[in-house]
Amino acid sequence: MADLSCNFVGIKSPNPFWLASAPPTDKYYNVVRAFEAGWGGVVWKTLGLDPHVVNVSSRYGAVQWNGQRIAGLNNIELITDRPLAVNLAEIRQVKREWPDRAMIVSLMVPCDEESWKYILPMVEDTGADAVELNFGCPHGMSERGMGSAVGQVPGYVEMVARWVKQYSRLPCIVKLTPNITDIRSSARGAFRGGADAVSLINTINSITSVDLDLMAPTPTVDGKGTHGGYCGPAVKPIALSMVSEIARDKETPGLPISGIGGIGTWRDAAEFMALGAGSVQVCTAAMHYGFRIVEDMISGLSSWMDQKGYARLDDFVGKAVPNVTDWKFLNLKYDIKARINQDLCIKCGLCHIACEDTAHQAITTTKAGLRHFEVVDDECVGCNLCMHVCPVDNCITMERVDDGAFGDWTTHPNNPMRAGA
């Protein structure tokens, strides 16, 4: 059996599946239920020093797509509204009862040295394994000069990370906001400040929908709405891209990453880890389906690792990073053509419609007077749109037809910036 034990910057857990800082990690009861279900760790819902945090109702808006009730989730909940002393006592109790599970505490306090100096010893005293600095929340707290208001300024990220490393012995994970032009800039700030790791992505600033009867964004609070943080399956592609950008950034070499963003299956987790994440954090999927989804995540990842011959997580963490490159380095001489398996084709015509209306008019509709779909190689550019719209698995595949030559944009004759031009 594959070994799923995780050691992330000295934070040990029996598996890499952690619950992200969010409503599911708000109190002792929830966290214990999560550990009983098998989660390897939690990031406790963000603590702060403001005793006047008040949350609203309702708090969530959802994007539904193709029968999936929550393809994306909008959240306008703030940090914990429970007393700091109560949270700290419960964190201490959980860690004492579950010493083998990772306990990371999320923090968000004003951007001044004294606030961080004040709260860090109290968190350390609980026996927690690490702190995660919430520099990502895009709503409510950002208007108070915290959350993404800090995370969008690399200099602030660096400054606070230095304070945390100065006043605490705990590993420091900086949670990054995706609401920024270049995610690498904030990661570089965390790296310069001495942070032990980064986690990403936090939620994306969003309005998911508008109630056309109330004429207000959802979720609505007494007839009005606001922007919130977007998460769930819909954000996964954005998160994967940002994780890969940090993983291959030469200015933050070896910076450990905890991956977040739309993870709901073992395959999602494996993709994040292949792009450099040493652990993964889950929220929306747990809120949608409950804590026991981790059982399938554990068994699925273990089975896949056994099939691939990976004995431990480190055997494949980061393995895909060398294959992430810039567009200019892609092989322009690589050529593929679509192939339609006539035995599997159900003659629905979706491939033809997509190609005829929006691509390259490379698929015929008849042969010998009968309905028949076939690719015209001279017109096919290998875009693979037809493969994606086809409802039958493996009916349309892509076949390589080039001679194996290589040539990228850096040497292409049409590139005015090529060497020697």
XYZ file of C-alpha atoms in Angstrom:
421
model
C 0.000 0.000 0.000
C 1.189 3.500 -0.807
C 2.318 5.611 2.139
C 0.097 8.730 2.300
C 1.752 10.200 5.379
C 2.568 13.860 4.899
C 5.372 16.000 6.324
C 4.792 19.556 5.157
C 7.409 21.974 6.533
C 7.557 19.844 9.671
C 3.766 19.612 10.012
C 2.956 15.906 10.147
C -0.362 14.315 9.251
C -1.465 10.789 8.292
C -2.526 11.998 4.843
C -2.244 15.226 2.805
C -5.963 16.042 2.953
C -6.630 19.047 5.169
C -9.806 21.040 5.626
C -9.267 24.660 4.656
C -9.956 27.562 6.971
C -13.709 28.078 6.568
C -17.055 27.354 8.270
C -16.306 23.579 8.502
C -13.388 24.305 10.852
C -15.110 26.821 13.083
C -15.404 24.836 16.294
C -14.463 21.729 18.295
C -17.535 19.759 17.235
C -16.910 20.127 13.496
C -13.194 19.472 13.667
C -13.599 16.322 15.769
C -16.177 15.002 13.292
C -13.694 15.700 10.509
C -10.902 13.819 12.254
C -13.217 10.906 12.987
C -13.990 10.767 9.261
C -10.269 10.553 8.447
C -9.057 14.044 7.529
C -5.327 14.453 8.010
C -5.526 17.992 9.324
C -7.457 21.220 9.522
C -6.784 24.902 9.220
C -8.921 26.395 11.982
C -11.290 29.128 10.835
C -9.567 32.507 10.909
C -9.084 34.069 14.328
C -8.767 37.794 14.917
C -8.642 40.399 17.652
C -11.744 42.362 16.718
C -14.495 41.528 19.277
C -17.094 43.182 17.060
C -17.124 40.774 14.114
C -20.751 40.215 13.125
C -21.793 37.851 10.347
C -24.914 38.276 8.234
C -27.610 35.974 6.909
C -27.780 34.734 4.280
C -24.119 34.088 3.463
C -23.817 31.917 0.361
C -24.659 32.183 -3.295
C -24.138 29.314 -5.733
C -23.615 28.799 -9.441
C -25.498 25.742 -10.672
C -24.420 24.151 -13.926
C -25.506 21.065 -15.841
C -27.285 19.548 -12.880
C -24.543 20.245 -10.354
C -26.001 22.204 -7.476
C -22.736 23.877 -6.500
C -20.358 24.327 -9.405
C -19.175 27.495 -7.727
C -19.893 28.978 -4.311
C -19.910 32.631 -3.308
C -19.247 33.293 0.367
C -19.708 36.583 2.237
C -18.984 35.196 5.698
C -16.275 36.954 7.687
C -13.706 35.523 10.075
C -14.870 33.799 13.249
C -17.436 35.675 15.314
C -16.787 33.445 18.313
C -14.678 34.771 21.254
C -10.943 34.366 20.832
C -10.567 32.653 24.209
C -13.190 30.051 23.303
C -11.490 29.258 20.001
C -8.069 28.956 21.608
C -9.399 26.623 24.315
C -11.040 24.381 21.725
C -7.917 24.302 19.563
C -5.899 23.213 22.594
C -8.419 20.497 23.431
C -8.593 19.104 19.885
C -4.812 18.998 19.553
C -4.509 17.190 22.874
C -7.091 14.590 21.829
C -5.806 14.165 18.251
C -2.031 14.642 18.448
C -1.337 12.881 15.144
C -3.454 15.320 13.083
C -2.224 18.597 11.663
C -3.613 21.649 13.434
C -2.943 24.911 11.639
C -4.489 28.122 12.925
C -5.527 30.817 10.474
C -4.936 34.386 11.644
C -6.034 37.835 10.522
C -5.232 40.850 12.658
C -4.502 44.507 11.877
C -1.357 45.183 9.905
C 0.706 46.397 12.838
C 3.522 44.715 14.715
C 1.947 44.844 18.162
C -1.180 42.973 17.087
C 0.844 40.077 15.701
C 3.180 40.115 18.679
C 0.135 39.889 20.972
C -1.764 37.022 19.338
C 1.050 34.689 18.303
C 2.112 33.500 21.808
C -1.507 32.656 22.630
C -1.796 30.511 19.508
C 1.545 28.842 20.148
C 0.433 27.990 23.679
C -2.411 25.831 22.323
C 0.044 23.287 20.917
C -0.956 24.090 17.333
C 1.433 22.933 14.623
C 1.556 26.095 12.514
C -0.126 29.373 11.655
C -1.598 30.381 8.323
C -1.763 34.107 7.602
C -5.046 34.965 5.902
C -3.995 37.533 3.308
C -6.699 36.555 0.872
C -10.241 37.251 2.081
C -11.678 39.683 -0.521
C -14.761 40.912 1.337
C -15.672 42.556 4.601
C -12.298 42.348 6.315
C -10.466 43.829 3.332
C -12.496 47.005 3.805
C -10.959 47.127 7.290
C -7.416 47.002 5.935
C -6.925 43.252 6.363
C -7.287 40.145 4.175
C -6.649 40.800 0.500
C -5.879 44.451 1.275
C -2.622 43.113 2.719
C -2.128 40.230 0.303
C -2.235 42.526 -2.727
C 0.818 44.451 -1.509
C 3.967 42.277 -1.588
C 5.763 44.653 0.771
C 3.080 44.159 3.418
C 3.207 40.393 2.937
C 6.961 40.441 3.501
C 6.679 42.730 6.527
C 4.068 40.664 8.355
C 5.821 37.391 7.566
C 8.945 38.816 9.216
C 6.970 39.737 12.329
C 5.471 36.276 12.542
C 8.849 34.592 12.224
C 10.260 36.984 14.831
C 7.563 36.405 17.438
C 6.726 32.732 16.953
C 8.513 29.426 16.603
C 5.644 27.936 14.629
C 5.926 27.322 10.889
C 4.401 30.234 8.989
C 2.192 29.592 5.946
C 1.083 32.645 3.969
C -2.312 32.251 2.286
C -2.265 34.190 -0.976
C -5.018 36.120 -2.689
C -5.746 35.364 -6.357
C -7.152 38.887 -6.739
C -3.887 40.233 -8.064
C -2.213 40.629 -11.444
C 0.711 38.270 -10.752
C 0.445 35.739 -7.921
C 4.226 35.378 -7.936
C 4.754 38.880 -6.562
C 2.993 38.083 -3.278
C 4.725 34.704 -3.047
C 8.058 36.457 -3.476
C 7.154 38.816 -0.658
C 6.366 35.852 1.594
C 9.637 34.192 0.590
C 11.670 37.324 1.349
C 9.914 37.638 4.702
C 11.042 34.157 5.702
C 7.682 32.379 5.449
C 8.000 28.607 5.561
C 5.347 28.022 2.890
C 2.463 29.525 0.956
C -1.086 28.277 0.460
C -3.286 29.185 -2.485
C -5.647 30.140 -3.786
C -7.910 32.020 -1.456
C -11.287 32.988 -2.855
C -11.835 35.028 -6.014
C -13.715 38.304 -5.755
C -17.136 37.723 -7.294
C -20.840 38.256 -7.639
C -22.294 34.914 -8.657
C -25.753 35.996 -9.744
C -28.469 38.635 -9.568
C -31.958 38.007 -8.242
C -34.078 39.534 -11.020
C -37.101 39.871 -8.755
C -35.278 41.630 -5.933
C -32.856 43.276 -8.376
C -29.965 42.571 -6.022
C -26.897 40.343 -5.999
C -27.160 36.967 -4.301
C -26.904 36.141 -1.504
C -29.178 38.968 -0.485
C -29.301 40.541 2.948
C -32.500 42.516 3.479
C -32.743 43.322 -0.218
C -29.090 44.145 -0.862
C -25.984 42.145 -1.749
C -22.245 42.542 -2.023
C -19.204 40.984 -3.633
C -17.835 37.894 -1.950
C -15.276 35.120 -2.257
C -15.758 32.564 -5.052
C -14.659 28.964 -4.549
C -15.580 25.434 -5.558
C -14.991 23.307 -8.677
C -15.211 26.308 -11.007
C -12.030 27.889 -9.632
C -9.811 24.811 -9.937
C -8.247 25.733 -13.320
C -7.280 29.167 -11.996
C -5.809 27.629 -8.860
C -3.797 25.036 -10.795
C -2.289 27.744 -12.973
C -1.305 29.911 -10.015
C 0.192 26.974 -8.129
C 2.278 26.065 -11.176
C 3.503 29.647 -11.554
C 4.916 29.640 -8.038
C 6.284 26.110 -8.320
C 8.433 27.073 -11.319
C 9.372 30.596 -10.202
C 13.153 30.904 -9.953
C 12.819 33.725 -7.410
C 11.130 31.442 -4.843
C 13.111 28.216 -5.292
C 11.785 25.301 -3.294
C 9.026 27.320 -1.604
C 6.573 24.712 -0.235
C 2.969 25.026 -1.422
C -0.319 23.917 0.096
C -2.809 23.704 -2.771
C -6.367 25.042 -2.499
C -9.141 25.628 -5.003
C -11.929 23.331 -6.140
C -10.452 20.101 -4.802
C -13.132 17.467 -4.331
C -11.640 14.162 -5.486
C -8.391 12.271 -5.218
C -7.669 13.152 -8.851
C -7.997 16.865 -8.126
C -5.560 16.457 -5.269
C -3.098 14.474 -7.386
C -3.144 17.201 -10.046
C -2.320 19.899 -7.501
C 0.437 17.770 -6.036
C 1.895 16.963 -9.456
C 2.183 20.732 -9.931
C 4.122 21.139 -6.707
C 1.682 21.128 -3.778
C 2.921 19.186 -0.755
C -0.504 19.164 0.889
C -4.015 20.068 -0.240
C -6.883 21.877 1.441
C -10.591 21.264 0.850
C -13.632 23.335 1.719
C -16.532 23.546 -0.757
C -16.670 19.816 -1.478
C -16.915 19.067 2.242
C -19.660 21.655 2.620
C -21.519 20.103 -0.313
C -21.134 16.400 0.455
C -19.979 16.127 4.074
C -16.762 15.069 5.751
C -16.862 11.416 4.654
C -15.751 12.331 1.126
C -12.231 12.045 2.483
C -12.602 8.258 2.564
C -12.856 8.135 -1.231
C -10.035 10.652 -1.548
C -7.737 8.534 0.587
C -8.579 5.209 -1.069
C -8.519 6.707 -4.564
C -5.134 8.370 -4.159
C -3.678 5.250 -2.555
C -4.915 2.998 -5.381
C -3.636 5.349 -8.066
C -0.222 5.568 -6.413
C -0.061 1.766 -6.229
C -0.917 1.502 -9.933
C 1.740 4.034 -10.864
C 4.379 2.590 -8.566
C 4.606 5.635 -6.306
C 5.478 4.455 -2.809
C 5.177 7.861 -1.129
C 3.861 11.327 -1.889
C 7.291 12.755 -2.641
C 7.587 10.340 -5.560
C 5.180 12.424 -7.634
C 4.923 15.835 -5.944
C 6.148 18.373 -8.499
C 6.598 15.775 -11.211
C 4.576 17.799 -13.752
C 6.334 21.108 -13.072
C 9.142 20.617 -15.654
C 6.468 20.163 -18.321
C 4.858 23.538 -17.606
C 6.407 26.099 -19.912
C 5.754 29.408 -21.662
C 3.884 29.412 -24.975
C 6.937 30.526 -26.910
C 8.711 27.273 -26.069
C 5.959 24.965 -27.410
C 6.767 22.865 -30.467
C 5.161 24.609 -33.457
C 5.929 21.639 -35.700
C 3.915 19.213 -33.601
C 0.870 18.247 -35.700
C -2.187 16.180 -34.761
C -5.411 15.389 -36.620
C -8.800 14.278 -35.343
C -9.893 10.703 -35.987
C -13.523 9.558 -35.651
C -14.148 5.934 -34.693
C -17.072 5.002 -36.921
C -17.957 2.014 -34.759
C -18.501 4.303 -31.755
C -20.017 7.271 -33.576
C -23.720 7.789 -32.789
C -24.194 10.279 -35.671
C -25.287 13.094 -33.364
C -23.471 15.674 -35.456
C -22.135 17.771 -32.584
C -18.584 17.536 -33.916
C -19.670 18.855 -37.309
C -21.706 21.713 -35.839
C -18.847 22.848 -33.625
C -16.288 22.609 -36.403
C -18.502 24.138 -39.101
C -19.765 27.075 -37.066
C -16.829 27.935 -34.851
C -13.672 26.230 -36.087
C -12.230 25.102 -39.434
C -14.938 23.339 -41.489
C -12.978 20.103 -41.405
C -15.734 17.496 -40.803
C -18.017 16.119 -43.521
C -21.661 15.170 -42.949
C -22.417 12.562 -45.623
C -20.818 9.729 -47.532
C -22.507 7.905 -50.415
C -25.697 9.753 -49.553
C -25.732 8.573 -45.912
C -25.149 10.509 -42.697
C -21.447 10.110 -42.034
C -18.931 12.253 -40.166
C -15.297 12.166 -41.193
C -12.326 14.493 -40.850
C -10.734 16.234 -43.831
C -7.041 16.310 -42.944
C -6.199 19.249 -45.205
C -8.583 21.458 -43.231
C -8.056 20.023 -39.723
C -5.660 22.056 -37.579
C -5.760 19.696 -34.599
C -7.562 22.135 -32.298
C -9.414 19.154 -30.696
C -12.709 21.037 -30.187
C -14.567 18.130 -31.801
C -13.106 15.726 -29.272
C -14.363 17.845 -26.391
C -17.919 18.234 -27.672
C -18.322 14.566 -28.611
C -20.600 12.846 -26.042
C -19.013 9.406 -26.543
C -15.759 8.662 -24.742
C -12.874 7.835 -27.080
C -15.010 8.168 -30.204
C -12.856 11.077 -31.371
C -9.150 10.853 -30.708
C -6.174 12.879 -31.848
C -3.424 11.233 -33.913
C 0.066 12.616 -34.391
C 0.982 13.017 -38.060
C 4.183 15.124 -38.062
C 7.704 13.859 -38.694
C 8.987 14.478 -35.175
C 10.788 17.731 -35.924
C 10.978 20.539 -33.365
C 10.803 24.275 -33.692
C 9.446 26.880 -31.279
C 8.559 30.558 -31.555
C 11.993 31.685 -30.416
C 13.438 30.497 -33.746
C 10.384 30.851 -35.989
C 10.933 33.004 -39.112
C 7.751 34.987 -38.400
C 9.035 36.063 -34.985
C 10.612 39.516 -35.340
C 12.331 39.079 -31.979
C 14.126 35.833 -32.822
C 17.856 35.663 -32.359
C 19.720 36.898 -35.414
C 16.660 38.459 -37.057
